[in-house]
Amino acid sequence: MTPRVVVLSAPSGGGKTTIAKALLARRPDVGYSVSATTRPPRPGEQNSVAYHFLSRNEFARRRDAGEFVEWAEYAGEWYGTLQSEVDRVLRSERHVLLDIDVQGAAQVQGRYPPPQSIGIFILPPSAAAWGRRLVGRGTESPASLERRLEQAIAEIRQSSDWRHIVINDDLNGAVGEVARIIDEDGARPHRPRPDQVSRLVEALVREADRLRHGVKGD
Ligand code: ADP
Ligand code: 5GP
């Protein structure tokens, strides 16, 4: 087995964190790259487990010292993948899983061109389920949710650029699909039918717009 850099990306609320956790629990041959971020921890998030929580100064210092494989601004906060995290997992002969945004995913592809990296984009199964999951998680302030929805629209619109797309309907099914893509070493493109993706993309963009207006209260 050649260890790969596996990138999971999704619009906020798409389920990438949930899928990543389930995959890590069932696959000892996959390890997690703990990202750095300037956003504050959510209740229950432990430092160096969920993220390395850094001040802006510390983040900028480590970025300028060249410690990041990639970094991006997302909803007003900075996020980055540390080279040391990726190397730690790859050295242990495991695939390294990155849960990162679309801007970061593009940078990783540049640094680890396929087949060294395997990019997988997760989509929620419907506008209604996405709305329920995103709002139901209850972790965001109205301002943060607004910024995330704006970012989500851009992310959803570029879904069809991905070689591998997984629809996160039933959780076990979605985790199984991600596991299969890894086991196939990303060799075969894995996507739903193009018309199914484009219908879903349209419905999700409409939902994001609807939620944004609801969030703004106008
Ligand atoms: P992301 O990390 O992409 O922002 P999360 O993993 O936090 O998304 O998922 C958003 C919410 O949706 C969470 O409350 C999670 O429990 C729920 N969720 C994720 N996947 C599923 C699924 N397949 N079925 C039902 N609920 C899900
Ligand atoms: P959250 O604040 O919900 O944990 O994450 C917000 C977004 O930042 C998600 O899309 C998540 O995947 C992304 N993200 C988390 N870590 C990184 C990282 O290291 N780099 C980049 N580019 N995005 C990240």
Short mmCIF file of C-alpha atoms and ligand atoms in Angstrom, two decimals:
data_model
loop_
_atom_site.label_atom_id
_atom_site.label_comp_id
_atom_site.label_asym_id
_atom_site.label_seq_id
_atom_site.Cartn_x
_atom_site.Cartn_y
_atom_site.Cartn_z
CA MET A 1 0.00 0.00 0.00
CA THR A 2 1.34 3.45 -0.90
CA PRO A 3 0.20 6.04 1.66
CA ARG A 4 -1.80 8.83 0.01
CA VAL A 5 -2.95 12.32 0.97
CA VAL A 6 -6.74 12.01 1.08
CA VAL A 7 -8.57 15.34 0.89
CA LEU A 8 -12.18 15.51 2.06
CA SER A 9 -13.98 18.72 1.22
CA ALA A 10 -17.63 19.82 1.41
CA PRO A 11 -19.76 22.89 1.90
CA SER A 12 -20.27 23.69 5.60
CA GLY A 13 -22.72 21.18 7.07
CA GLY A 14 -22.05 18.70 4.25
CA GLY A 15 -20.81 16.13 6.77
CA LYS A 16 -17.05 15.96 6.17
CA THR A 17 -16.17 16.04 9.88
CA THR A 18 -18.70 13.31 10.65
CA ILE A 19 -17.48 11.14 7.77
CA ALA A 20 -13.83 11.72 8.70
CA LYS A 21 -14.45 10.63 12.32
CA ALA A 22 -16.34 7.49 11.24
CA LEU A 23 -13.65 6.59 8.71
CA LEU A 24 -10.84 7.04 11.25
CA ALA A 25 -12.71 4.84 13.74
CA ARG A 26 -12.97 2.00 11.28
CA ARG A 27 -9.65 2.29 9.42
CA PRO A 28 -6.38 1.89 11.33
CA ASP A 29 -4.52 2.52 8.08
CA VAL A 30 -5.79 6.13 7.97
CA GLY A 31 -4.54 8.95 10.23
CA TYR A 32 -5.76 12.51 10.65
CA SER A 33 -3.89 15.72 9.96
CA VAL A 34 -4.86 18.15 12.73
CA SER A 35 -5.17 21.59 11.11
CA ALA A 36 -4.27 24.95 12.61
CA THR A 37 -6.94 27.63 12.87
CA THR A 38 -7.52 31.10 14.30
CA ARG A 39 -11.23 30.42 14.96
CA PRO A 40 -12.24 29.90 18.60
CA PRO A 41 -12.94 26.33 19.79
CA ARG A 42 -16.54 25.10 19.78
CA PRO A 43 -17.80 23.48 22.99
CA GLY A 44 -16.12 20.07 23.34
CA GLU A 45 -13.30 20.80 20.87
CA GLN A 46 -9.92 20.02 22.43
CA ASN A 47 -6.75 21.82 21.45
CA SER A 48 -4.43 19.65 19.28
CA VAL A 49 -7.24 17.11 18.74
CA ALA A 50 -9.89 19.02 16.76
CA TYR A 51 -7.47 21.76 15.74
CA HIS A 52 -4.31 23.48 16.87
CA PHE A 53 -5.98 26.71 17.99
CA LEU A 54 -3.59 29.61 17.29
CA SER A 55 -3.68 33.37 17.68
CA ARG A 56 -3.41 35.37 14.45
CA ASN A 57 0.15 36.35 15.36
CA GLU A 58 1.21 32.76 15.92
CA PHE A 59 -0.52 31.60 12.74
CA ALA A 60 1.19 34.35 10.72
CA ARG A 61 4.56 33.51 12.27
CA ARG A 62 4.28 29.82 11.37
CA ARG A 63 2.95 30.63 7.90
CA ASP A 64 5.86 32.99 7.24
CA ALA A 65 8.26 30.31 8.48
CA GLY A 66 6.91 28.03 5.72
CA GLU A 67 5.29 25.51 8.09
CA PHE A 68 2.06 25.12 6.09
CA VAL A 69 1.38 22.84 3.12
CA GLU A 70 -1.54 25.15 2.35
CA TRP A 71 -3.61 27.77 4.09
CA ALA A 72 -6.78 29.73 3.35
CA GLU A 73 -9.18 32.26 4.80
CA TYR A 74 -12.61 30.78 5.38
CA ALA A 75 -15.57 32.75 6.76
CA GLY A 76 -13.19 35.39 8.16
CA GLU A 77 -10.81 32.96 9.93
CA TRP A 78 -7.50 31.39 8.87
CA TYR A 79 -7.04 27.65 8.50
CA GLY A 80 -3.95 25.71 7.45
CA THR A 81 -2.47 22.24 7.07
CA LEU A 82 0.86 21.81 8.84
CA GLN A 83 3.57 19.97 6.90
CA SER A 84 4.61 18.34 10.19
CA GLU A 85 1.12 16.77 10.57
CA VAL A 86 1.12 15.34 7.05
CA ASP A 87 4.66 13.99 7.43
CA ARG A 88 3.90 12.47 10.86
CA VAL A 89 1.06 10.35 9.43
CA LEU A 90 2.78 9.45 6.14
CA ARG A 91 5.90 8.35 8.05
CA SER A 92 3.73 5.89 9.99
CA GLU A 93 2.80 4.23 6.65
CA ARG A 94 -0.83 5.37 6.86
CA HIS A 95 -2.93 7.45 4.50
CA VAL A 96 -3.32 10.99 5.81
CA LEU A 97 -6.82 12.46 5.88
CA LEU A 98 -7.27 16.22 5.41
CA ASP A 99 -10.63 17.86 6.17
CA ILE A 100 -10.10 21.18 4.39
CA ASP A 101 -11.91 23.76 2.28
CA VAL A 102 -11.93 23.93 -1.51
CA GLN A 103 -9.22 26.63 -1.73
CA GLY A 104 -6.89 24.49 0.39
CA ALA A 105 -7.75 21.37 -1.62
CA ALA A 106 -6.52 23.05 -4.81
CA GLN A 107 -3.20 23.94 -3.14
CA VAL A 108 -2.75 20.36 -1.89
CA GLN A 109 -3.30 19.03 -5.42
CA GLY A 110 -0.48 21.30 -6.58
CA ARG A 111 1.87 20.03 -3.85
CA TYR A 112 0.81 16.36 -4.10
CA PRO A 113 -0.41 15.84 -7.68
CA PRO A 114 -2.67 12.77 -8.18
CA PRO A 115 -2.13 9.89 -7.65
CA GLN A 116 -0.19 11.16 -4.58
CA SER A 117 -3.39 12.85 -3.42
CA ILE A 118 -7.01 11.72 -3.72
CA GLY A 119 -9.62 14.51 -3.60
CA ILE A 120 -13.19 13.65 -2.55
CA PHE A 121 -16.04 16.19 -2.51
CA ILE A 122 -19.00 15.49 -0.23
CA LEU A 123 -22.48 16.77 -1.04
CA PRO A 124 -25.54 16.64 1.22
CA PRO A 125 -28.36 14.53 -0.28
CA SER A 126 -30.98 17.28 -0.57
CA ALA A 127 -31.61 20.93 0.18
CA ALA A 128 -33.96 20.03 3.04
CA ALA A 129 -31.50 17.64 4.74
CA TRP A 130 -28.67 20.14 4.35
CA GLY A 131 -30.70 22.99 5.85
CA ARG A 132 -31.68 20.79 8.81
CA ARG A 133 -28.09 19.59 9.40
CA LEU A 134 -26.48 23.00 9.02
CA VAL A 135 -28.86 24.89 11.26
CA GLY A 136 -29.46 21.87 13.55
CA ARG A 137 -25.77 21.63 14.44
CA GLY A 138 -26.34 24.90 16.29
CA THR A 139 -22.67 25.89 16.42
CA GLU A 140 -22.68 29.13 14.44
CA SER A 141 -23.61 32.69 15.24
CA PRO A 142 -25.89 34.35 12.63
CA ALA A 143 -22.87 36.27 11.26
CA SER A 144 -20.75 33.13 10.94
CA LEU A 145 -23.62 31.19 9.35
CA GLU A 146 -24.10 33.99 6.84
CA ARG A 147 -20.41 33.92 5.85
CA ARG A 148 -20.43 30.12 5.64
CA LEU A 149 -23.49 30.13 3.37
CA GLU A 150 -21.83 32.64 1.07
CA GLN A 151 -18.71 30.46 0.94
CA ALA A 152 -20.88 27.33 0.46
CA ILE A 153 -22.50 28.73 -2.68
CA ALA A 154 -19.09 29.11 -4.35
CA GLU A 155 -18.01 25.66 -3.15
CA ILE A 156 -21.18 23.91 -4.32
CA ARG A 157 -20.92 25.56 -7.74
CA GLN A 158 -17.52 23.95 -8.36
CA SER A 159 -18.59 20.41 -7.37
CA SER A 160 -18.44 19.02 -10.88
CA ASP A 161 -14.69 19.81 -11.08
CA TRP A 162 -14.01 16.93 -8.65
CA ARG A 163 -12.95 13.48 -9.79
CA HIS A 164 -14.68 11.88 -6.81
CA ILE A 165 -18.07 13.00 -5.48
CA VAL A 166 -19.90 11.28 -2.62
CA ILE A 167 -23.48 12.10 -1.65
CA ASN A 168 -23.79 11.95 2.14
CA ASP A 169 -27.26 10.42 2.49
CA ASP A 170 -26.88 7.42 4.79
CA LEU A 171 -23.72 7.93 6.86
CA ASN A 172 -22.52 4.32 6.67
CA GLY A 173 -23.01 4.29 2.93
CA ALA A 174 -21.04 7.52 2.49
CA VAL A 175 -18.16 6.27 4.67
CA GLY A 176 -18.13 3.02 2.71
CA GLU A 177 -17.87 4.94 -0.57
CA VAL A 178 -14.96 7.02 0.71
CA ALA A 179 -13.23 3.83 1.91
CA ARG A 180 -13.73 2.23 -1.52
CA ILE A 181 -12.24 5.25 -3.34
CA ILE A 182 -9.16 5.00 -1.08
CA ASP A 183 -8.90 1.23 -1.62
CA GLU A 184 -9.04 1.74 -5.38
CA ASP A 185 -6.20 4.28 -4.99
CA GLY A 186 -8.41 6.89 -6.69
CA ALA A 187 -7.92 5.08 -9.99
CA ARG A 188 -11.54 5.20 -11.21
CA PRO A 189 -13.58 8.41 -11.10
CA HIS A 190 -16.41 8.01 -8.64
CA ARG A 191 -19.41 10.26 -9.30
CA PRO A 192 -23.18 10.16 -9.43
CA ARG A 193 -24.80 10.79 -12.82
CA PRO A 194 -23.99 14.32 -14.09
CA ASP A 195 -27.69 15.31 -14.30
CA GLN A 196 -28.19 14.18 -10.69
CA VAL A 197 -25.23 16.35 -9.59
CA SER A 198 -26.43 19.40 -11.52
CA ARG A 199 -30.00 19.13 -10.15
CA LEU A 200 -28.65 18.76 -6.61
CA VAL A 201 -26.25 21.69 -7.07
CA GLU A 202 -29.11 23.95 -8.22
CA ALA A 203 -31.30 22.92 -5.29
CA LEU A 204 -28.48 23.46 -2.77
CA VAL A 205 -27.60 26.90 -4.13
CA ARG A 206 -31.29 27.90 -3.89
CA GLU A 207 -31.38 26.59 -0.31
CA ALA A 208 -28.23 28.54 0.63
CA ASP A 209 -29.82 31.71 -0.78
CA ARG A 210 -33.05 31.04 1.09
CA LEU A 211 -31.19 30.44 4.37
CA ARG A 212 -29.05 33.54 3.87
CA HIS A 213 -32.11 35.72 3.54
CA GLY A 214 -33.66 34.02 6.57
CA VAL A 215 -30.45 34.60 8.52
CA LYS A 216 -30.40 38.27 7.61
CA GLY A 217 -34.02 38.56 8.66
CA ASP A 218 -35.19 40.26 5.47
P1 ADP B 1 -19.08 19.66 8.06
O1 ADP B 1 -17.90 19.16 8.84
O2 ADP B 1 -19.00 19.32 6.61
O3 ADP B 1 -19.37 21.12 8.28
P2 ADP B 1 -20.59 18.03 9.95
O4 ADP B 1 -19.86 16.73 9.88
O5 ADP B 1 -20.39 18.88 11.16
O6 ADP B 1 -20.37 18.88 8.61
O7 ADP B 1 -22.14 17.67 9.79
C1 ADP B 1 -23.16 18.66 9.92
C2 ADP B 1 -24.32 18.07 10.76
O8 ADP B 1 -24.96 17.04 10.01
C3 ADP B 1 -23.86 17.46 12.06
O9 ADP B 1 -24.78 17.80 13.08
C4 ADP B 1 -23.88 15.94 11.77
O10 ADP B 1 -24.17 15.20 12.92
C5 ADP B 1 -24.99 15.83 10.75
N1 ADP B 1 -24.77 14.74 9.76
C6 ADP B 1 -23.63 14.53 9.05
N2 ADP B 1 -23.78 13.46 8.21
C7 ADP B 1 -25.04 13.00 8.41
C8 ADP B 1 -25.79 11.92 7.85
N3 ADP B 1 -25.31 11.10 6.90
N4 ADP B 1 -27.06 11.72 8.30
C9 ADP B 1 -27.57 12.56 9.24
N5 ADP B 1 -26.92 13.59 9.82
C10 ADP B 1 -25.67 13.82 9.41
P1 5GP B 2 -14.96 24.64 10.73
O1 5GP B 2 -14.78 26.02 11.28
O2 5GP B 2 -16.42 24.35 10.43
O3 5GP B 2 -14.29 23.57 11.54
O4 5GP B 2 -14.22 24.60 9.32
C1 5GP B 2 -14.53 25.56 8.34
C2 5GP B 2 -13.90 25.16 7.01
O5 5GP B 2 -12.49 25.19 7.10
C3 5GP B 2 -14.28 23.74 6.58
O6 5GP B 2 -14.53 23.76 5.18
C4 5GP B 2 -13.02 22.95 6.89
O7 5GP B 2 -12.88 21.82 6.06
C5 5GP B 2 -11.98 23.99 6.54
N1 5GP B 2 -10.67 23.68 7.10
C6 5GP B 2 -10.36 23.04 8.25
N2 5GP B 2 -9.04 22.90 8.36
C7 5GP B 2 -8.50 23.46 7.26
C8 5GP B 2 -7.16 23.61 6.79
O8 5GP B 2 -6.19 23.19 7.39
N3 5GP B 2 -7.00 24.25 5.61
C9 5GP B 2 -8.04 24.73 4.89
N4 5GP B 2 -7.78 25.32 3.73
N5 5GP B 2 -9.31 24.60 5.29
C10 5GP B 2 -9.53 23.97 6.46
#
